[in-house]
mmCIF file of C-alpha atoms in Angstrom:
data_model
loop_
_atom_site.group_PDB
_atom_site.id
_atom_site.type_symbol
_atom_site.label_atom_id
_atom_site.label_comp_id
_atom_site.label_asym_id
_atom_site.label_seq_id
_atom_site.Cartn_x
_atom_site.Cartn_y
_atom_site.Cartn_z
ATOM 1 C CA MET A 15 45.992 24.055 138.716
ATOM 2 C CA LYS A 16 46.657 27.768 138.570
ATOM 3 C CA THR A 17 50.207 29.107 138.444
ATOM 4 C CA PRO A 18 50.838 31.287 141.482
ATOM 5 C CA ARG A 19 51.199 34.942 140.624
ATOM 6 C CA LEU A 20 54.593 36.537 141.304
ATOM 7 C CA THR A 21 54.879 39.564 143.455
ATOM 8 C CA SER A 22 56.346 42.734 142.019
ATOM 9 C CA ASN A 23 59.652 42.093 143.791
ATOM 10 C CA GLN A 24 59.853 38.533 142.465
ATOM 11 C CA SER A 25 59.074 39.768 138.952
ATOM 12 C CA ALA A 26 61.792 42.383 139.180
ATOM 13 C CA VAL A 27 64.315 39.809 140.380
ATOM 14 C CA LYS A 28 63.397 37.408 137.584
ATOM 15 C CA GLU A 29 63.626 40.147 134.966
ATOM 16 C CA GLU A 30 67.069 41.126 136.281
ATOM 17 C CA ILE A 31 68.253 37.502 136.051
ATOM 18 C CA LEU A 32 66.926 37.204 132.504
ATOM 19 C CA ARG A 33 68.545 40.533 131.551
ATOM 20 C CA LYS A 34 71.939 39.372 132.865
ATOM 21 C CA GLU A 35 71.640 36.006 131.090
ATOM 22 C CA ASN A 36 70.712 37.820 127.873
ATOM 23 C CA GLN A 37 73.761 40.076 128.185
ATOM 24 C CA LYS A 38 75.971 37.064 128.809
ATOM 25 C CA LEU A 39 74.575 35.317 125.745
ATOM 26 C CA LYS A 40 75.224 38.429 123.652
ATOM 27 C CA ARG A 41 78.823 38.605 124.866
ATOM 28 C CA ASP A 42 79.315 34.895 124.142
ATOM 29 C CA ASN A 43 77.749 35.340 120.729
ATOM 30 C CA GLN A 44 80.060 38.259 119.918
ATOM 31 C CA LEU A 45 83.073 36.232 121.062
ATOM 32 C CA LEU A 46 82.028 33.286 118.902
ATOM 33 C CA ARG A 47 81.444 35.591 115.938
ATOM 34 C CA HIS A 48 84.880 37.128 116.455
ATOM 35 C CA LYS A 49 86.498 33.658 116.600
ATOM 36 C CA CYS A 50 84.557 32.533 113.536
ATOM 37 C CA ASP A 51 85.692 35.608 111.570
ATOM 38 C CA SER A 52 89.274 35.000 112.693
ATOM 39 C CA TYR A 53 89.127 31.337 111.596
ATOM 40 C CA CYS A 54 87.579 32.335 108.269
ATOM 41 C CA ARG A 55 90.365 34.856 107.626
ATOM 42 C CA LYS A 56 93.023 32.303 108.559
ATOM 43 C CA TYR A 57 91.371 29.698 106.342
ATOM 44 C CA ALA A 58 91.336 32.181 103.450
ATOM 45 C CA TRP A 59 95.031 32.979 104.020
ATOM 46 C CA TYR A 60 96.100 29.336 104.259
ATOM 47 C CA HIS A 61 93.932 28.357 101.318
ATOM 48 C CA ALA A 62 95.471 31.156 99.241
ATOM 49 C CA LEU A 63 98.986 30.039 100.202
ATOM 50 C CA PHE A 64 98.029 26.415 99.512
ATOM 51 C CA ASN A 65 96.842 27.241 96.005
ATOM 52 C CA PHE A 66 99.475 29.903 95.326
ATOM 53 C CA SER A 67 102.311 27.381 95.639
ATOM 54 C CA GLY A 68 103.938 26.416 92.365
ATOM 55 C CA ASP A 69 104.539 22.877 93.654
ATOM 56 C CA PRO A 70 101.747 20.292 93.827
ATOM 57 C CA PHE A 71 100.407 19.730 97.359
ATOM 58 C CA ILE A 72 98.695 16.467 98.230
ATOM 59 C CA ILE A 73 96.948 15.616 101.495
ATOM 60 C CA HIS A 74 95.954 12.000 102.015
ATOM 61 C CA THR A 75 94.953 9.828 104.931
ATOM 62 C CA TYR A 76 97.683 8.175 106.957
ATOM 63 C CA TYR A 77 97.854 4.611 108.182
ATOM 64 C CA ASP A 78 100.712 3.123 110.139
ATOM 65 C CA PRO A 79 102.878 0.912 107.924
ATOM 66 C CA PRO A 80 103.122 -2.754 108.886
ATOM 67 C CA ASP A 81 105.527 -3.734 111.642
ATOM 68 C CA THR A 82 107.343 -6.054 109.266
ATOM 69 C CA GLU A 83 108.031 -5.972 105.548
ATOM 70 C CA LYS A 84 105.611 -8.562 104.251
ATOM 71 C CA PRO A 85 105.595 -9.446 100.535
ATOM 72 C CA TYR A 86 103.720 -6.851 98.471
ATOM 73 C CA TRP A 87 102.992 -4.774 101.579
ATOM 74 C CA LEU A 88 103.727 -1.512 99.765
ATOM 75 C CA GLU A 89 101.132 -2.001 97.032
ATOM 76 C CA GLU A 90 98.387 -2.766 99.558
ATOM 77 C CA TYR A 91 99.543 0.088 101.786
ATOM 78 C CA LEU A 92 99.372 2.714 99.008
ATOM 79 C CA LYS A 93 95.914 1.516 97.993
ATOM 80 C CA LYS A 94 94.641 2.334 101.514
ATOM 81 C CA GLU A 95 95.685 6.003 101.302
ATOM 82 C CA PRO A 96 92.887 8.015 99.609
ATOM 83 C CA ILE A 97 93.672 11.574 98.577
ATOM 84 C CA VAL A 98 91.468 14.100 100.399
ATOM 85 C CA GLU A 99 92.811 17.453 99.166
ATOM 86 C CA VAL A 100 95.034 18.841 96.397
ATOM 87 C CA ASN A 101 95.993 22.331 95.316
ATOM 88 C CA LYS A 102 95.730 24.092 91.979
ATOM 89 C CA ALA A 103 99.293 23.195 90.959
ATOM 90 C CA PHE A 104 98.456 19.493 91.315
ATOM 91 C CA THR A 105 95.438 19.722 88.994
ATOM 92 C CA GLN A 106 97.442 21.697 86.424
ATOM 93 C CA THR A 107 100.461 19.383 86.538
ATOM 94 C CA MET A 108 98.702 16.030 86.797
ATOM 95 C CA GLY A 109 95.740 16.759 84.523
ATOM 96 C CA TYR A 110 93.020 15.797 87.026
ATOM 97 C CA THR A 111 90.170 17.944 88.216
ATOM 98 C CA LYS A 112 89.922 18.412 91.964
ATOM 99 C CA LYS A 113 86.914 16.076 92.082
ATOM 100 C CA GLN A 114 88.791 13.392 90.142
ATOM 101 C CA ALA A 115 91.880 13.798 92.328
ATOM 102 C CA THR A 116 89.938 13.237 95.546
ATOM 103 C CA GLN A 117 88.687 9.921 94.140
ATOM 104 C CA LEU A 118 92.250 8.628 93.720
ATOM 105 C CA THR A 119 94.652 6.918 96.081
ATOM 106 C CA VAL A 120 98.405 7.383 96.317
ATOM 107 C CA TYR A 121 98.719 4.048 94.485
ATOM 108 C CA ASP A 122 97.001 5.560 91.424
ATOM 109 C CA ILE A 123 99.654 8.245 90.897
ATOM 110 C CA GLU A 124 102.696 6.169 91.943
ATOM 111 C CA ASN A 125 101.878 2.758 90.480
ATOM 112 C CA ASP A 126 104.856 2.216 88.181
ATOM 113 C CA LYS A 127 105.435 -1.357 89.447
ATOM 114 C CA LYS A 128 109.164 -0.683 89.539
ATOM 115 C CA TRP A 129 109.781 -0.717 93.263
ATOM 116 C CA THR A 130 112.969 -2.648 93.855
ATOM 117 C CA MET A 131 113.537 -4.466 97.137
ATOM 118 C CA GLU A 132 116.091 -1.812 98.082
ATOM 119 C CA GLN A 133 113.619 1.031 97.384
ATOM 120 C CA THR A 134 110.871 -0.780 99.280
ATOM 121 C CA HIS A 135 113.120 -1.205 102.290
ATOM 122 C CA GLU A 136 114.187 2.452 102.070
ATOM 123 C CA LEU A 137 110.565 3.615 102.037
ATOM 124 C CA PHE A 138 109.785 1.298 104.956
ATOM 125 C CA GLU A 139 112.555 2.983 106.976
ATOM 126 C CA LYS A 140 111.286 6.448 105.984
ATOM 127 C CA MET A 141 107.759 5.575 107.098
ATOM 128 C CA GLN A 142 109.164 4.547 110.459
ATOM 129 C CA THR A 143 110.753 8.011 110.625
ATOM 130 C CA CYS A 144 107.458 9.610 109.605
ATOM 131 C CA ARG A 145 105.805 7.943 112.592
ATOM 132 C CA LYS A 146 108.014 10.142 114.784
ATOM 133 C CA GLY A 147 106.680 13.323 113.190
ATOM 134 C CA ARG A 148 109.754 14.054 111.101
ATOM 135 C CA VAL A 149 109.845 15.176 107.487
ATOM 136 C CA THR A 150 110.713 12.387 105.053
ATOM 137 C CA ARG A 151 112.269 13.042 101.659
ATOM 138 C CA PHE A 152 112.694 10.763 98.656
ATOM 139 C CA GLU A 153 112.327 10.721 94.877
ATOM 140 C CA ARG A 154 109.587 8.955 92.923
ATOM 141 C CA PRO A 155 107.971 9.118 89.487
ATOM 142 C CA HIS A 156 104.400 10.435 89.361
ATOM 143 C CA PHE A 157 102.049 9.536 86.532
ATOM 144 C CA THR A 158 99.669 12.105 85.050
ATOM 145 C CA SER A 159 96.169 11.370 83.798
ATOM 146 C CA ALA A 160 97.657 11.211 80.261
ATOM 147 C CA GLY A 161 100.239 8.610 81.317
ATOM 148 C CA LYS A 162 103.206 11.007 81.276
ATOM 149 C CA THR A 163 105.957 10.279 83.794
ATOM 150 C CA ILE A 164 107.192 13.168 85.943
ATOM 151 C CA PRO A 165 110.154 12.643 88.292
ATOM 152 C CA VAL A 166 109.407 14.377 91.593
ATOM 153 C CA GLU A 167 111.114 15.004 94.899
ATOM 154 C CA ILE A 168 108.669 14.201 97.682
ATOM 155 C CA LYS A 169 108.657 15.818 101.115
ATOM 156 C CA SER A 170 106.072 14.415 103.522
ATOM 157 C CA ARG A 171 105.076 14.787 107.141
ATOM 158 C CA ILE A 172 102.149 13.831 109.363
ATOM 159 C CA LEU A 173 99.332 16.274 110.167
ATOM 160 C CA LYS A 174 96.780 15.803 112.951
ATOM 161 C CA ILE A 175 93.347 17.321 112.293
ATOM 162 C CA ASP A 176 90.365 16.545 114.543
ATOM 163 C CA ASN A 177 92.184 13.529 116.010
ATOM 164 C CA ASN A 178 92.710 12.119 112.506
ATOM 165 C CA GLU A 179 96.143 11.672 110.956
ATOM 166 C CA TYR A 180 96.957 12.774 107.420
ATOM 167 C CA ILE A 181 100.080 13.038 105.295
ATOM 168 C CA MET A 182 100.855 16.378 103.659
ATOM 169 C CA THR A 183 103.124 15.919 100.658
ATOM 170 C CA VAL A 184 104.902 18.449 98.479
ATOM 171 C CA ALA A 185 105.850 16.910 95.113
ATOM 172 C CA ARG A 186 108.399 19.111 93.343
ATOM 173 C CA ASP A 187 108.990 18.481 89.637
ATOM 174 C CA ILE A 188 112.706 17.714 89.188
ATOM 175 C CA SER A 189 112.623 16.990 85.441
ATOM 176 C CA ASP A 190 115.112 19.780 84.671
ATOM 177 C CA ARG A 191 117.414 18.624 87.438
ATOM 178 C CA LYS A 192 117.287 15.038 86.171
ATOM 179 C CA LYS A 193 118.100 16.211 82.635
ATOM 180 C CA LEU A 194 121.044 18.222 83.970
ATOM 181 C CA GLU A 195 122.243 15.247 86.035
ATOM 182 C CA ALA A 196 121.992 12.990 82.969
ATOM 183 C CA GLU A 197 123.922 15.531 80.883
ATOM 184 C CA MET A 198 126.588 15.822 83.570
ATOM 185 C CA GLN A 199 126.823 12.018 83.723
ATOM 186 C CA ARG A 200 127.244 11.829 79.942
ATOM 187 C CA SER A 201 129.905 14.546 80.067
ATOM 188 C CA TYR A 202 131.707 12.761 82.875
ATOM 189 C CA LEU A 203 131.706 9.443 81.011
ATOM 190 C CA SER A 204 132.873 11.177 77.822
ATOM 191 C CA GLU A 205 135.721 12.909 79.668
ATOM 192 C CA LYS A 206 136.631 9.637 81.362
ATOM 193 C CA ARG A 207 136.721 7.874 77.987
ATOM 194 C CA HIS A 208 138.852 10.615 76.420
ATOM 195 C CA ALA A 209 141.224 10.560 79.409
ATOM 196 C CA ALA A 210 141.607 6.789 79.067
ATOM 197 C CA ASN A 211 142.294 7.135 75.321
ATOM 198 C CA LEU A 212 144.830 9.894 75.983
ATOM 199 C CA GLN A 213 146.576 7.800 78.622
ATOM 200 C CA LYS A 214 146.710 4.885 76.197
ATOM 201 C CA GLU A 215 148.154 7.135 73.471
ATOM 202 C CA ILE A 216 150.805 8.488 75.854
ATOM 203 C CA HIS A 217 151.746 4.952 76.894
ATOM 204 C CA THR A 218 152.020 3.885 73.225
ATOM 205 C CA ARG A 219 154.273 6.841 72.391
ATOM 206 C CA ILE A 220 156.502 6.154 75.382
ATOM 207 C CA GLU A 221 156.920 2.534 74.294
ATOM 208 C CA PHE A 222 157.634 3.649 70.719
ATOM 209 C CA THR A 223 160.279 6.107 71.940
ATOM 210 C CA ARG A 224 161.954 3.427 74.059
ATOM 211 C CA CYS A 225 162.091 1.036 71.087
ATOM 212 C CA LEU A 226 163.434 3.775 68.823
ATOM 213 C CA VAL A 227 166.203 4.682 71.258
ATOM 214 C CA HIS A 228 167.130 1.011 71.615
ATOM 215 C CA GLU A 229 167.287 0.525 67.853
ATOM 216 C CA LEU A 230 169.424 3.640 67.432
ATOM 217 C CA LYS A 231 171.845 2.624 70.154
ATOM 218 C CA THR A 232 172.373 -0.922 68.791
ATOM 219 C CA PRO A 233 174.210 -0.035 65.481
ATOM 220 C CA LEU A 234 176.157 2.793 67.122
ATOM 221 C CA THR A 235 177.804 0.577 69.747
ATOM 222 C CA PRO A 236 180.357 -1.187 67.417
ATOM 223 C CA ILE A 237 181.077 2.074 65.639
ATOM 224 C CA LEU A 238 181.903 3.771 68.927
ATOM 225 C CA ALA A 239 184.129 0.823 69.948
ATOM 226 C CA SER A 240 186.068 0.912 66.629
ATOM 227 C CA SER A 241 186.481 4.654 66.942
ATOM 228 C CA GLU A 242 187.999 4.280 70.415
ATOM 229 C CA ALA A 243 190.386 1.542 69.129
ATOM 230 C CA LEU A 244 191.565 3.759 66.283
ATOM 231 C CA VAL A 245 192.165 6.618 68.660
ATOM 232 C CA LYS A 246 194.289 4.392 70.902
ATOM 233 C CA MET A 247 196.382 3.244 67.883
#
């Protein structure tokens, strides 16, 4: 079956339609290219800021904590949180390469097995707060690839990317602060001990003075009485 030939007017109309569609596609393509360039620039800026930070950044998947505090819930919960992204400061501080870090879970860098019931309950409450999109803050030890313990202050909040939820965590090394706090605590206890010793010494001297005065007054009493009798005579 032969295709019917178009008249010159029909051909002109079709060419005009194709020309307009081509122009529209070019405009759309330019807009998409402009958006792509903008996103690439923003990604480069954010990535530079992410890696420029002196504090380790960790991004890991987020799962809602259990509704109730079941036994050992925290250990199982941390094992379900794989790390998906870290910055340069994390690799330098923790001793992992980026590839190694993204094969870990939060449990691998926080597994000190020293969570007390009070700390577990506190974290449970903080995770409930995190559900509401607020920033949570607490202190934990992190363990490097060499087994070194680093006390860190953790600040975490939920991120939503492509309908998936993640936790972005900043882990600031507070080793110097902990050393200063320990030194201040030692100084406080030393001052408290010296103050107690000084108070004890003062009390001892007061008691000694009282006894001395009493002993001095005892032999003088009859002498004073005899002197008064002689005066009266």
